[in-house]
PDB file of C-alpha atoms in Angstrom:
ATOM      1  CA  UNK A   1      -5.936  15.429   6.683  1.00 41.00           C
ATOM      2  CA  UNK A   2      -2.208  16.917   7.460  1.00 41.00           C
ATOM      3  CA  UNK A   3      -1.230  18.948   4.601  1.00 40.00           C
ATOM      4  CA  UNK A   4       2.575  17.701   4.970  1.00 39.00           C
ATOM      5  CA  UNK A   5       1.111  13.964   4.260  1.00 42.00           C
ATOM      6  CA  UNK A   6      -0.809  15.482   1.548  1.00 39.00           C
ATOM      7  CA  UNK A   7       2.126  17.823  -0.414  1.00 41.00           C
ATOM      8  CA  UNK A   8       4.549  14.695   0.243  1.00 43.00           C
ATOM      9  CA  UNK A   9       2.157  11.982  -1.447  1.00 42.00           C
ATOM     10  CA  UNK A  10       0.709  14.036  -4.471  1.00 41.00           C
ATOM     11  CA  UNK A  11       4.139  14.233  -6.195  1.00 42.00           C
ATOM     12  CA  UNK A  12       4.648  10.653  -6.068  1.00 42.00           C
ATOM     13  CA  UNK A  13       0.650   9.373  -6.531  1.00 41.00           C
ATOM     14  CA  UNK A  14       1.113  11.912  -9.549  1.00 39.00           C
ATOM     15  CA  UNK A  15       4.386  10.388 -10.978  1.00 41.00           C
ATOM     16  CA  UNK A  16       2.667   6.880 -10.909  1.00 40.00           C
ATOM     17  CA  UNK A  17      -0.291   7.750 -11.986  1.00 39.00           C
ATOM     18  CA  UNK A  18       1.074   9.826 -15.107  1.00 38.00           C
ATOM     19  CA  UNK A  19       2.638   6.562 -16.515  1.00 36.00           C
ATOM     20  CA  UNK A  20      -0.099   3.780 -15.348  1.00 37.00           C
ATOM     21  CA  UNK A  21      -3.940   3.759 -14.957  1.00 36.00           C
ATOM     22  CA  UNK A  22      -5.749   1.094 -12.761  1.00 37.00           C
ATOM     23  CA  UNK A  23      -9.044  -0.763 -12.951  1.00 36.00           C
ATOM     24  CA  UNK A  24     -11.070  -0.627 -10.271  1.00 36.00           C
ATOM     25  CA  UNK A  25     -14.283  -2.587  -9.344  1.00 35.00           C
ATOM     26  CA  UNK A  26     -16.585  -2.916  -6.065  1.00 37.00           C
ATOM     27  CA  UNK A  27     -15.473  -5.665  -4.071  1.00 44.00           C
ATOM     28  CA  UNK A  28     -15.233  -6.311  -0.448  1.00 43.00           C
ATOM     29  CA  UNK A  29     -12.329  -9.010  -1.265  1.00 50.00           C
ATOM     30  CA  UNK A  30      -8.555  -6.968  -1.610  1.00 49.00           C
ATOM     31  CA  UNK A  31      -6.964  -8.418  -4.293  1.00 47.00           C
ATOM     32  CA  UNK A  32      -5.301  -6.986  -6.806  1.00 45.00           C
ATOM     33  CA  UNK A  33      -7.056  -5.679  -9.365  1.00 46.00           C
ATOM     34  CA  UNK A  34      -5.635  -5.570 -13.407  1.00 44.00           C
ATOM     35  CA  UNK A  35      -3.721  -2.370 -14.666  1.00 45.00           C
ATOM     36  CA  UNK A  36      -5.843  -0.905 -17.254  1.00 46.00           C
ATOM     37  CA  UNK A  37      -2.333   0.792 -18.935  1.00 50.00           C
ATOM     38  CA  UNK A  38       0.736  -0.696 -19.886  1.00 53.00           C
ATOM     39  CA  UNK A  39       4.382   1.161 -19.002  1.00 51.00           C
ATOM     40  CA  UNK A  40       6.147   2.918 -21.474  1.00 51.00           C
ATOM     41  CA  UNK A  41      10.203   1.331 -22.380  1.00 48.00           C
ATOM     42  CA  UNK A  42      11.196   4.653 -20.187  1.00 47.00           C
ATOM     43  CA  UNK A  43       9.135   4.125 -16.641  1.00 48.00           C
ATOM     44  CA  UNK A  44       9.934   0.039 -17.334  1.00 53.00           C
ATOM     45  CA  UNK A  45      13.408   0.017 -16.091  1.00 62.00           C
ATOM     46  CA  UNK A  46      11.518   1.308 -12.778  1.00 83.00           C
ATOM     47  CA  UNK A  47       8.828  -1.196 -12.111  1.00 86.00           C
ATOM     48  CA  UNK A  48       9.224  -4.351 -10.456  1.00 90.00           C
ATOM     49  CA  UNK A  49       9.766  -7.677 -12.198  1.00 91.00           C
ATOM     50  CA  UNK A  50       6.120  -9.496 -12.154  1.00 93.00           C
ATOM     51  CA  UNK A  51       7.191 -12.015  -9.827  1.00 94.00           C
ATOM     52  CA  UNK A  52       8.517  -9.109  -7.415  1.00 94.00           C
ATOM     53  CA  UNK A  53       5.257  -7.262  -8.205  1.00 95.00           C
ATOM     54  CA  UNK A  54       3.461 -10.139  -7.486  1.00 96.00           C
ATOM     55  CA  UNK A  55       4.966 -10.746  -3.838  1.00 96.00           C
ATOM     56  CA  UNK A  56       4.881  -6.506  -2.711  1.00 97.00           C
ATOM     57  CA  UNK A  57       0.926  -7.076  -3.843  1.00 97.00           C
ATOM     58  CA  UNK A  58       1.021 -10.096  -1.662  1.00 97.00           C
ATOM     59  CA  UNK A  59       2.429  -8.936   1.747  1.00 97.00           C
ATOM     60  CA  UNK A  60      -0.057  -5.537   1.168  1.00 97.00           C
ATOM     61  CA  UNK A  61      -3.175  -7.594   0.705  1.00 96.00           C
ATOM     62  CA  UNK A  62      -2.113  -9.731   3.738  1.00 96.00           C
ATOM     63  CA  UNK A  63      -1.861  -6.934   5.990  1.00 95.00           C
ATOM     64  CA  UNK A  64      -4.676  -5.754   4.916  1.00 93.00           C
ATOM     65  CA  UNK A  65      -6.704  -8.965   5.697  1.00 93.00           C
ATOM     66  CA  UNK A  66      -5.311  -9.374   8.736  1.00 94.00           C
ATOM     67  CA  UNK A  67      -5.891  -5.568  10.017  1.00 91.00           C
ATOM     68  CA  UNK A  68      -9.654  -6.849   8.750  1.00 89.00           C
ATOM     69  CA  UNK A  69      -9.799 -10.093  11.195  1.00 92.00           C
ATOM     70  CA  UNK A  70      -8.023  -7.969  13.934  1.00 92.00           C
ATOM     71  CA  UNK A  71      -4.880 -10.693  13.640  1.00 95.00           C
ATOM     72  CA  UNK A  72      -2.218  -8.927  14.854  1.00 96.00           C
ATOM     73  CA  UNK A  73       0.260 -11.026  14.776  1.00 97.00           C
ATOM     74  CA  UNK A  74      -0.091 -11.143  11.130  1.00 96.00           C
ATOM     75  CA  UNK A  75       0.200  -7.945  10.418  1.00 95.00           C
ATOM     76  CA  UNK A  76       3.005  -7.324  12.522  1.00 96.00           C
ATOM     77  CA  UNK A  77       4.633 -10.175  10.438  1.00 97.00           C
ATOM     78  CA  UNK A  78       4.198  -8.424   7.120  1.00 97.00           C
ATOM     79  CA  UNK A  79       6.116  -5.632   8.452  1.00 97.00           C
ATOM     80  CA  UNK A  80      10.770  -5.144   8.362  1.00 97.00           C
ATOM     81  CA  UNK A  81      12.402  -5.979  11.462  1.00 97.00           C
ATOM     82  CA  UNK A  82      13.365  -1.920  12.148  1.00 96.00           C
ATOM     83  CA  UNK A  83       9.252  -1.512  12.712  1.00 96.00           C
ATOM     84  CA  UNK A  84       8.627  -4.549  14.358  1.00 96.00           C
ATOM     85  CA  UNK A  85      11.287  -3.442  16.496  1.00 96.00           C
ATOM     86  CA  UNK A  86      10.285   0.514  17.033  1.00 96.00           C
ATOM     87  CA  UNK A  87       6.642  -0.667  17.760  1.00 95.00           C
ATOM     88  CA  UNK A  88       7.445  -3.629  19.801  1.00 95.00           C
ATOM     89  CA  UNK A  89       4.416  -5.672  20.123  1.00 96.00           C
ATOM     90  CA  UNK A  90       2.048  -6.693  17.311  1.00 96.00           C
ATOM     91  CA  UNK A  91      -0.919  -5.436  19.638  1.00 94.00           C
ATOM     92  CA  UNK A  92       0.779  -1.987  19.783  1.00 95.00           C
ATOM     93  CA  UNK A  93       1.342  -2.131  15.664  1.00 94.00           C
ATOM     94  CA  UNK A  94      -3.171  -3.407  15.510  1.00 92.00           C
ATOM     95  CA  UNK A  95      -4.239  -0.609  18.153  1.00 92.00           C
ATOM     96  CA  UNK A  96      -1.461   2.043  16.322  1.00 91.00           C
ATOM     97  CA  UNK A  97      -2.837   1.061  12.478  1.00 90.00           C
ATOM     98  CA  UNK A  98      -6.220   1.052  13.731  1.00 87.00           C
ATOM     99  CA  UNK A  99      -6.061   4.691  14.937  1.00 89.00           C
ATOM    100  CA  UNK A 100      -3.579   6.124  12.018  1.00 88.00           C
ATOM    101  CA  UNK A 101      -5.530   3.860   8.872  1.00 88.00           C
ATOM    102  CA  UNK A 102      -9.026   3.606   9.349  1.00 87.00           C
ATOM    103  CA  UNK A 103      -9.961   3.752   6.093  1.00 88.00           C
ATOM    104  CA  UNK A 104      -7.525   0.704   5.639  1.00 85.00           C
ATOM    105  CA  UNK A 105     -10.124  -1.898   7.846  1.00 83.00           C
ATOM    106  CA  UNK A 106     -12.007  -3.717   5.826  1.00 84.00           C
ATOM    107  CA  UNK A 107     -11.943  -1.687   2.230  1.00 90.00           C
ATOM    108  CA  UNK A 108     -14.808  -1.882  -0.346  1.00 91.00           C
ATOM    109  CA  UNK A 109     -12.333  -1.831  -3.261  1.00 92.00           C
ATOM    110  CA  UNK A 110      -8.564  -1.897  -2.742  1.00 94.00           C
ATOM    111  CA  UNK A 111      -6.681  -1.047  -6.516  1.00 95.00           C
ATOM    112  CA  UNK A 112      -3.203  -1.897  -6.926  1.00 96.00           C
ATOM    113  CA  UNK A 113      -0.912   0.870  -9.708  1.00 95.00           C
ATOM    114  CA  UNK A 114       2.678  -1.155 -10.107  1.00 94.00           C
ATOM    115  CA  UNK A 115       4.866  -0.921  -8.128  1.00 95.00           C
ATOM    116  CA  UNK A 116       7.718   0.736  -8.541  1.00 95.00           C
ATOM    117  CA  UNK A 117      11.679   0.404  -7.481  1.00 93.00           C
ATOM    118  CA  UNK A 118      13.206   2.889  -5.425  1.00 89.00           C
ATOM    119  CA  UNK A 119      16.982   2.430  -4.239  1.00 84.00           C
ATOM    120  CA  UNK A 120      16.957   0.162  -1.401  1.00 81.00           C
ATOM    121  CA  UNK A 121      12.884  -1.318  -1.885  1.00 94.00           C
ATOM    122  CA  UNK A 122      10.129  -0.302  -3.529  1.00 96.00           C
ATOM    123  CA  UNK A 123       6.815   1.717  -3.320  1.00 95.00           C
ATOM    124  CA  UNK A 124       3.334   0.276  -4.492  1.00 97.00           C
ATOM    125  CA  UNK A 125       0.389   3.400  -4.700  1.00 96.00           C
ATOM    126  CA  UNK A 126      -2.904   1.769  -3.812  1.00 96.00           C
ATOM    127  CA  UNK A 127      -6.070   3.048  -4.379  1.00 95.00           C
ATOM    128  CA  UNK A 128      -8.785   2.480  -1.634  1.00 95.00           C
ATOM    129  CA  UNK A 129     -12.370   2.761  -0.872  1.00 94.00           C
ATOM    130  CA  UNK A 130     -13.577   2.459   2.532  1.00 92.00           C
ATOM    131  CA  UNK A 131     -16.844   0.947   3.600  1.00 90.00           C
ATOM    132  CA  UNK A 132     -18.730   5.190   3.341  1.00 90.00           C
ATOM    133  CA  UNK A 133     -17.039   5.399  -0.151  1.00 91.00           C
ATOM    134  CA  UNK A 134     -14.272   7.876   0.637  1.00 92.00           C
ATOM    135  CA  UNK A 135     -11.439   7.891  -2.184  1.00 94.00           C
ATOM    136  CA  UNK A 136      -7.730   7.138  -0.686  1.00 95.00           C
ATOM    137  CA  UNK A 137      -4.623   7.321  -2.259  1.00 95.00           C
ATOM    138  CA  UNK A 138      -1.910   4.532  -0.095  1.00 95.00           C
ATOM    139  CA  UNK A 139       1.907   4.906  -0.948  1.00 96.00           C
ATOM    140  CA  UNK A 140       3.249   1.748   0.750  1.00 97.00           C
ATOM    141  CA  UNK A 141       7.023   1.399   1.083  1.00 97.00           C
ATOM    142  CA  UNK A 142       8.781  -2.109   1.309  1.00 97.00           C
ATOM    143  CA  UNK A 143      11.964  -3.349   1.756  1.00 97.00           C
ATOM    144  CA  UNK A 144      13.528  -6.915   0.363  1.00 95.00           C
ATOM    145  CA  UNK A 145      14.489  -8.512   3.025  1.00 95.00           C
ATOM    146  CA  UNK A 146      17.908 -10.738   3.100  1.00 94.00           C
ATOM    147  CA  UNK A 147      15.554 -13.978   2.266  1.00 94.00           C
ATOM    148  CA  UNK A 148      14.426 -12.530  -0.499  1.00 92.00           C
ATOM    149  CA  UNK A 149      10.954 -11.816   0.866  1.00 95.00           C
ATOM    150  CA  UNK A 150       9.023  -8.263   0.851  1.00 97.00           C
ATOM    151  CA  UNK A 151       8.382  -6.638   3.517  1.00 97.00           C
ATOM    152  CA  UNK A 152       6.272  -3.120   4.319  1.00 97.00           C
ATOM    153  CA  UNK A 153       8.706  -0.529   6.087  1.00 96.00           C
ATOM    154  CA  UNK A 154       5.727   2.142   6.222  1.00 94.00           C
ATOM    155  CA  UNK A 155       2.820   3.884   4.494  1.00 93.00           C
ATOM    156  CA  UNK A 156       1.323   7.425   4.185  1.00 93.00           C
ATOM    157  CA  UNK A 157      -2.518   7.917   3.615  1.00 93.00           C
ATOM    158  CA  UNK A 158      -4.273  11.119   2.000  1.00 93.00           C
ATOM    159  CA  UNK A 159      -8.019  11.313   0.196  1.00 93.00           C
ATOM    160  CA  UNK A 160      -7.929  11.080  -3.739  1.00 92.00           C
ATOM    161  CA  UNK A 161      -8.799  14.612  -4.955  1.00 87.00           C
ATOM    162  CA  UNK A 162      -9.068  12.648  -8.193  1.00 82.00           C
ATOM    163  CA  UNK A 163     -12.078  10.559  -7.434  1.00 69.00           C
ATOM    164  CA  UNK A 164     -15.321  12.180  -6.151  1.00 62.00           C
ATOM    165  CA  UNK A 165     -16.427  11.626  -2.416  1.00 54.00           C
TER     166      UNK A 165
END
């Protein structure tokens, strides 16, 4: 895995993870699972409301699904405008995600930490298991669009060192 991917996502999988724990359990459905921890008053005035939470979980597990059923279209919908529009097709954005995310098609347990704000969006860390039981750590970045609506602006990939292969 590149080691740039790997020193830029640690820092941030570790800030999450310092304040929040997540519940995991074998499934081949990705929804959300529960947070096992609750934030403290300091990291709260960084998470998303639960209604926001709610809808960044949302557009996540409906890319994922659709990478799943090979719908591009739907993928390419969950993404901003500035990728749709860098990628240009949604069969570029399937054939592109398929090469760069494998370990993204069709999970074995997907684990959501909360999501956190960041200046103009948000990031959600996402835990995921592929189908040989590797250990993934997903930072997914999103941007609120002007409707109100979430949508995913990119996402780096390393393995967890944290969970055994």
């Amino acid at each position: 895995m590149n080691t740039f991917i790997t020193r830029l996502l640690l820092p941030i999988a570790l800030a999450a993870s310092a304040t929040t724990a997540s519940a995991t359990s074998p499934s081949t459905d990705p929804t959300p699972q529960a947070s096992a921890g609750a934030p403290t008053e300091a990291t709260h005035q960084f998470l998303l409301s639960d209604s926001e939470a709610t809808q960044v979980r949302d557009v996540i597990v409906a890319q994922i699904q659709a990478m799943a059923e090979n719908d591009a279209e739907r993928m390419f919908d969950t993404t901003t405008p500035a990728v749709r529009a860098a990628i240009g097709s949604s069969g570029r954005f399937l054939a592109m995600m398929h090469g760069a995310y494998p370990m993204v098609y069709q999970p074995s347990i997907v684990s959501f930490h909360p999501p956190h704000r960041k200046s103009d969006g948000a990031f959600q860390l996402v835990e995921i298991t592929d189908r040989d039981d590797q250990a993934w750590l997903a930072v997914f970045i999103l941007e609120q669009q002007p409707d109100e609506s979430w949508r995913i602006s990119g996402c780096a990939v390393t393995e967890n060192p944290w969970l055994p292969a």
